[in-house]
Short mmCIF file of C-alpha atoms in Angstrom, two decimals:
data_model
loop_
_atom_site.label_atom_id
_atom_site.label_comp_id
_atom_site.label_asym_id
_atom_site.label_seq_id
_atom_site.Cartn_x
_atom_site.Cartn_y
_atom_site.Cartn_z
CA MET Y 1 75.55 -55.99 -4.66
CA LEU Y 2 73.68 -56.70 -7.87
CA ARG Y 3 70.54 -57.32 -5.85
CA TYR Y 4 70.77 -53.86 -4.26
CA TRP Y 5 71.36 -52.28 -7.64
CA LYS Y 6 68.21 -53.93 -9.09
CA LEU Y 7 66.21 -52.83 -6.05
CA GLY Y 8 67.37 -49.26 -6.57
CA ILE Y 9 66.29 -49.36 -10.24
CA CYS Y 10 62.82 -50.63 -9.27
CA LEU Y 11 62.36 -47.94 -6.67
CA GLY Y 12 63.44 -45.31 -9.18
CA LEU Y 13 60.89 -46.54 -11.72
CA LEU Y 14 58.12 -46.47 -9.11
CA CYS Y 15 58.99 -42.91 -8.18
CA LEU Y 16 59.03 -41.90 -11.84
CA GLN Y 17 55.57 -43.46 -12.36
CA ALA Y 18 54.18 -41.68 -9.37
CA SER Y 19 55.51 -38.30 -10.54
CA CYS Y 20 54.00 -38.78 -14.01
CA LYS Y 21 50.44 -39.48 -12.88
CA PRO Y 22 48.01 -37.02 -14.46
CA VAL Y 23 46.96 -34.27 -12.13
CA GLY Y 24 43.20 -34.07 -11.67
CA THR Y 25 41.43 -31.03 -13.12
CA PRO Y 26 40.97 -28.48 -10.35
CA LYS Y 27 37.37 -27.72 -9.44
CA VAL Y 28 36.25 -24.28 -10.53
CA ALA Y 29 33.58 -22.63 -8.42
CA VAL Y 30 30.62 -21.70 -10.62
CA PRO Y 31 28.95 -18.55 -9.35
CA GLU Y 32 25.27 -18.96 -8.58
CA PRO Y 33 22.91 -16.81 -10.63
CA PRO Y 34 21.94 -13.65 -8.76
CA GLN Y 35 18.68 -14.06 -6.91
CA THR Y 36 15.88 -11.63 -7.65
CA THR Y 37 15.17 -9.38 -4.70
CA ALA Y 38 11.99 -10.15 -2.79
CA MET Y 39 10.85 -6.53 -3.18
CA LEU Y 40 10.16 -4.52 -6.33
CA GLU Y 41 11.07 -0.84 -6.05
CA VAL Y 42 9.34 1.80 -8.18
CA THR Y 43 10.78 5.33 -8.13
CA GLY Y 44 10.05 8.65 -9.79
CA GLN Y 45 8.78 12.12 -9.04
CA ILE Y 46 5.44 13.90 -9.31
CA THR Y 47 4.70 17.42 -10.46
CA TYR Y 48 2.06 19.58 -12.16
CA ARG Y 49 2.17 22.39 -14.72
CA GLU Y 50 0.18 25.05 -12.85
CA ARG Y 51 2.19 27.67 -10.99
CA ILE Y 52 0.13 27.22 -7.84
CA ALA Y 53 1.61 26.66 -4.39
CA LEU Y 54 0.34 23.67 -2.44
CA PRO Y 55 -1.64 24.47 0.72
CA PRO Y 56 0.13 23.72 4.01
CA GLN Y 57 -0.39 20.17 5.33
CA SER Y 58 -1.01 18.72 1.86
CA VAL Y 59 -0.34 15.00 1.49
CA ALA Y 60 0.99 13.16 -1.58
CA VAL Y 61 -0.27 9.59 -2.03
CA VAL Y 62 1.42 7.25 -4.50
CA THR Y 63 -0.14 3.81 -4.96
CA LEU Y 64 0.73 0.67 -6.90
CA ARG Y 65 -2.47 -0.96 -8.13
CA ASP Y 66 -3.67 -4.09 -9.87
CA VAL Y 67 -5.52 -2.73 -12.93
CA THR Y 68 -5.97 -6.00 -14.80
CA VAL Y 69 -9.76 -5.78 -15.01
CA ALA Y 70 -10.89 -2.75 -17.01
CA ASP Y 71 -13.83 -0.66 -15.74
CA ALA Y 72 -13.61 -2.24 -12.27
CA PRO Y 73 -12.29 -0.90 -8.95
CA SER Y 74 -8.53 -1.37 -8.80
CA THR Y 75 -6.79 -3.13 -5.90
CA VAL Y 76 -4.08 -1.21 -4.01
CA LEU Y 77 -1.06 -3.44 -3.35
CA ALA Y 78 1.39 -0.86 -1.98
CA GLU Y 79 1.33 2.79 -0.98
CA GLN Y 80 3.62 5.63 -0.01
CA ARG Y 81 2.18 8.64 1.82
CA LEU Y 82 4.26 11.81 1.98
CA ASP Y 83 3.34 14.57 4.42
CA LEU Y 84 4.60 17.50 2.36
CA ALA Y 85 4.74 19.92 5.33
CA GLY Y 86 5.09 22.98 3.12
CA ARG Y 87 7.20 21.30 0.41
CA GLN Y 88 6.33 22.02 -3.22
CA VAL Y 89 6.53 19.96 -6.41
CA PRO Y 90 8.44 18.21 -7.83
CA VAL Y 91 8.30 15.55 -5.12
CA ASP Y 92 10.30 12.32 -5.26
CA PHE Y 93 8.58 9.02 -4.45
CA ARG Y 94 9.64 5.45 -3.79
CA VAL Y 95 7.07 2.65 -3.61
CA THR Y 96 8.09 -0.91 -2.72
CA VAL Y 97 5.96 -4.03 -3.05
CA ASP Y 98 6.50 -7.67 -2.13
CA ARG Y 99 7.01 -9.59 -5.39
CA SER Y 100 4.96 -12.48 -4.03
CA LYS Y 101 1.90 -10.23 -4.54
CA LEU Y 102 2.65 -9.81 -8.27
CA GLN Y 103 1.78 -12.16 -11.13
CA SER Y 104 3.30 -11.99 -14.62
CA GLN Y 105 -0.07 -12.30 -16.39
CA ARG Y 106 -1.64 -9.31 -14.58
CA LYS Y 107 -1.30 -5.56 -15.14
CA TYR Y 108 0.02 -3.11 -12.54
CA SER Y 109 0.06 0.67 -12.55
CA ILE Y 110 1.33 3.57 -10.46
CA ARG Y 111 -1.08 6.34 -9.54
CA ALA Y 112 -0.18 9.58 -7.76
CA SER Y 113 -2.39 12.20 -6.11
CA ILE Y 114 -2.11 15.19 -3.81
CA VAL Y 115 -4.81 15.77 -1.17
CA GLY Y 116 -5.28 19.12 0.56
CA PRO Y 117 -5.70 19.75 4.32
CA ASP Y 118 -9.50 19.64 3.90
CA GLN Y 119 -9.12 16.14 2.37
CA ARG Y 120 -10.11 17.34 -1.09
CA LEU Y 121 -8.27 15.80 -4.02
CA LEU Y 122 -6.24 18.59 -5.65
CA TRP Y 123 -4.11 16.89 -8.31
CA THR Y 124 -3.95 13.37 -9.73
CA THR Y 125 -2.29 11.49 -12.58
CA PRO Y 126 -4.72 11.16 -15.51
CA ASP Y 127 -3.02 8.22 -17.21
CA ALA Y 128 -2.15 4.67 -16.22
CA HIS Y 129 1.61 4.31 -15.72
CA LEU Y 130 2.08 0.58 -16.25
CA ILE Y 131 5.09 -1.21 -14.77
CA ASN Y 132 6.84 -4.49 -15.56
CA PRO Y 133 6.50 -6.72 -12.47
CA ALA Y 134 9.46 -8.85 -13.59
CA ALA Y 135 11.93 -5.94 -13.79
CA PRO Y 136 14.73 -5.69 -11.19
CA SER Y 137 13.46 -2.16 -10.46
CA VAL Y 138 11.36 0.47 -12.21
CA ALA Y 139 12.26 4.15 -12.71
CA LEU Y 140 9.26 6.06 -14.08
CA GLY Y 141 10.83 9.51 -14.27
CA THR Y 142 8.49 12.49 -13.86
CA LEU Y 143 4.72 11.94 -13.68
CA THR Y 144 2.65 15.03 -14.47
CA MET Y 145 -0.63 15.40 -12.57
CA ASN Y 146 -3.80 17.23 -13.62
CA ARG Y 147 -5.68 19.61 -11.38
CA VAL Y 148 -8.96 18.22 -9.99
CA THR Y 149 -12.08 20.31 -9.52
CA GLY Y 150 -15.61 19.64 -8.25
CA GLU Y 151 -17.06 16.17 -8.67
CA ALA Y 152 -14.01 14.87 -10.52
CA ALA Y 153 -12.37 14.15 -7.17
CA ASP Y 154 -11.78 10.44 -6.66
CA PRO Y 155 -13.92 9.29 -3.69
CA GLU Y 156 -11.55 6.41 -2.94
CA GLU Y 157 -8.57 8.75 -2.61
CA ARG Y 158 -10.54 11.03 -0.31
CA LEU Y 159 -11.73 8.16 1.86
CA ARG Y 160 -8.21 6.78 2.21
CA ALA Y 161 -6.45 10.09 2.81
CA GLY Y 162 -6.40 9.70 6.60
CA GLU Y 163 -8.32 8.83 9.74
CA TRP Y 164 -11.99 9.79 10.14
CA THR Y 165 -13.31 10.67 13.60
CA VAL Y 166 -16.99 9.95 14.32
CA VAL Y 167 -18.83 13.12 15.40
CA LYS Y 168 -22.47 11.98 15.18
CA LEU Y 169 -24.36 8.71 15.38
CA ASN Y 170 -27.75 8.89 13.66
CA GLY Y 171 -27.74 12.69 13.98
CA VAL Y 172 -26.85 12.79 17.69
CA ASP Y 173 -23.54 14.39 18.69
CA VAL Y 174 -20.92 12.07 20.15
CA PRO Y 175 -20.23 13.08 23.78
CA ALA Y 176 -17.05 15.00 24.49
CA GLY Y 177 -14.14 12.68 25.28
CA ALA Y 178 -15.63 9.68 23.44
CA ARG Y 179 -13.66 8.60 20.38
CA GLY Y 180 -14.73 6.43 17.47
CA THR Y 181 -12.69 6.28 14.26
CA LEU Y 182 -12.64 4.83 10.75
CA ASN Y 183 -9.55 4.11 8.65
CA PHE Y 184 -9.87 2.95 5.04
CA GLY Y 185 -6.51 1.36 4.36
CA THR Y 186 -4.80 -0.34 1.43
CA SER Y 187 -6.03 -3.69 0.11
CA ALA Y 188 -9.57 -2.85 1.32
CA VAL Y 189 -8.59 -3.08 5.02
CA LEU Y 190 -10.92 -1.35 7.48
CA SER Y 191 -9.77 -0.48 11.00
CA GLY Y 192 -10.45 1.94 13.81
CA ARG Y 193 -11.67 2.46 17.36
CA SER Y 194 -15.26 1.70 18.34
CA PHE Y 195 -15.20 4.09 21.35
CA CYS Y 196 -13.83 1.44 23.72
CA ASN Y 197 -12.31 -1.39 21.67
CA SER Y 198 -10.30 -1.49 18.48
CA TYR Y 199 -11.65 -3.32 15.44
CA THR Y 200 -10.48 -4.55 12.04
CA GLY Y 201 -12.26 -5.80 8.95
CA THR Y 202 -12.73 -5.04 5.27
CA TYR Y 203 -14.60 -2.61 3.07
CA ALA Y 204 -15.88 -2.67 -0.51
CA LEU Y 205 -16.22 0.52 -2.55
CA SER Y 206 -17.88 0.93 -5.94
CA GLY Y 207 -18.84 4.42 -7.04
CA GLY Y 208 -21.04 5.84 -4.29
CA SER Y 209 -21.75 2.41 -2.80
CA LEU Y 210 -19.82 1.38 0.30
CA SER Y 211 -20.13 -1.68 2.54
CA LEU Y 212 -18.20 -2.27 5.77
CA SER Y 213 -17.48 -5.68 7.28
CA PRO Y 214 -15.91 -5.59 10.77
CA LYS Y 215 -14.46 -9.03 11.51
CA ALA Y 216 -12.45 -8.82 14.75
CA ALA Y 217 -12.26 -6.62 17.84
CA THR Y 218 -10.50 -6.41 21.16
CA LEU Y 219 -12.48 -7.35 24.28
CA MET Y 220 -11.87 -4.59 26.80
CA ALA Y 221 -14.42 -3.88 29.50
CA CYS Y 222 -16.13 -0.52 29.02
CA PRO Y 223 -18.28 1.80 31.17
CA PRO Y 224 -22.01 1.43 30.36
CA ASP Y 225 -22.29 4.74 28.45
CA VAL Y 226 -19.28 3.89 26.26
CA SER Y 227 -20.58 0.35 25.75
CA ASN Y 228 -23.86 1.75 24.47
CA LEU Y 229 -22.04 4.00 22.01
CA GLU Y 230 -19.93 1.07 20.83
CA LYS Y 231 -22.95 -1.18 20.39
CA LEU Y 232 -24.76 1.44 18.29
CA PHE Y 233 -21.67 2.24 16.22
CA MET Y 234 -20.93 -1.41 15.37
CA GLU Y 235 -24.61 -1.98 14.56
CA LEU Y 236 -24.62 0.97 12.16
CA ILE Y 237 -21.40 0.20 10.29
CA ARG Y 238 -22.64 -3.31 9.49
CA GLU Y 239 -25.65 -1.74 7.74
CA VAL Y 240 -23.81 0.92 5.71
CA GLN Y 241 -24.72 0.91 2.00
CA ARG Y 242 -23.51 4.23 0.61
CA PHE Y 243 -21.63 7.39 1.52
CA GLU Y 244 -21.53 11.11 0.77
CA MET Y 245 -18.72 13.59 1.19
CA SER Y 246 -19.29 17.31 1.51
CA GLU Y 247 -17.11 19.99 -0.05
CA GLY Y 248 -15.90 20.78 3.47
CA GLY Y 249 -14.67 17.23 3.94
CA THR Y 250 -17.44 15.76 6.14
CA LEU Y 251 -18.14 12.07 5.53
CA THR Y 252 -21.69 10.73 5.96
CA LEU Y 253 -22.34 6.99 5.88
CA HIS Y 254 -25.94 5.95 5.14
CA THR Y 255 -27.42 2.64 6.29
CA SER Y 256 -30.10 0.57 4.58
CA ASP Y 257 -32.71 1.86 7.07
CA LEU Y 258 -31.74 5.55 6.57
CA ARG Y 259 -29.68 5.96 9.73
CA THR Y 260 -26.31 7.73 9.51
CA ILE Y 261 -22.75 7.94 10.81
CA THR Y 262 -21.12 11.36 10.43
CA ALA Y 263 -17.33 11.67 10.57
CA SER Y 264 -14.74 14.35 9.93
CA ARG Y 265 -10.99 14.94 10.01
CA LEU Y 266 -10.08 16.27 13.44
#
């Protein structure tokens, strides 16, 4: 009997020990720091002071540019094009750019312009609106544009305002039904149709100087007459050195040996 009593005491002490063991500190989930979005969004609106209605078919172009190097052509990193279709200012804009294209030590600015149906630059922002590339987002508020007249129009904006259709090669009219085009896109990207095939490449613009560098093209078979047009067109664009733009919106590209490509907005 005594033996059972001692056994009971021992078991009781073991149970008491077990119940008094310190309870481990519960793990607390530590929230991870919020990750920065892969895209930077810049918002605002554009307007001008003049009480002048915009012509029908005007286009607003808002670009985000690398303006680090002063007195040098800026590089367009992102763009929003707004077909106003009869709308009037103020006009809201929203430009987004991949943050991987941005560097903390460089300077970036927003520029806004409005181009008329004849591809003439009508209004543009006169000042650099710098942004912080490290910000979660950027709200610029209202940007006021100045009216542009005569030679003050920015040739880069006019070149990039839309697609150009080739109407003459070295002064000779392009045959009806044949189609060659030029598109001057963001980040100096050149593209278009060379009458039969499509092509891509790059362009470099500095003042009135312009050089075109087609780098790739599709390989479709073409009828002989179209092939001849394509051959001449590609030969000419590789030799382009400068350009002119008339008040009516006609673009003329001049080669080093004085031949020309004439294009318009059709």
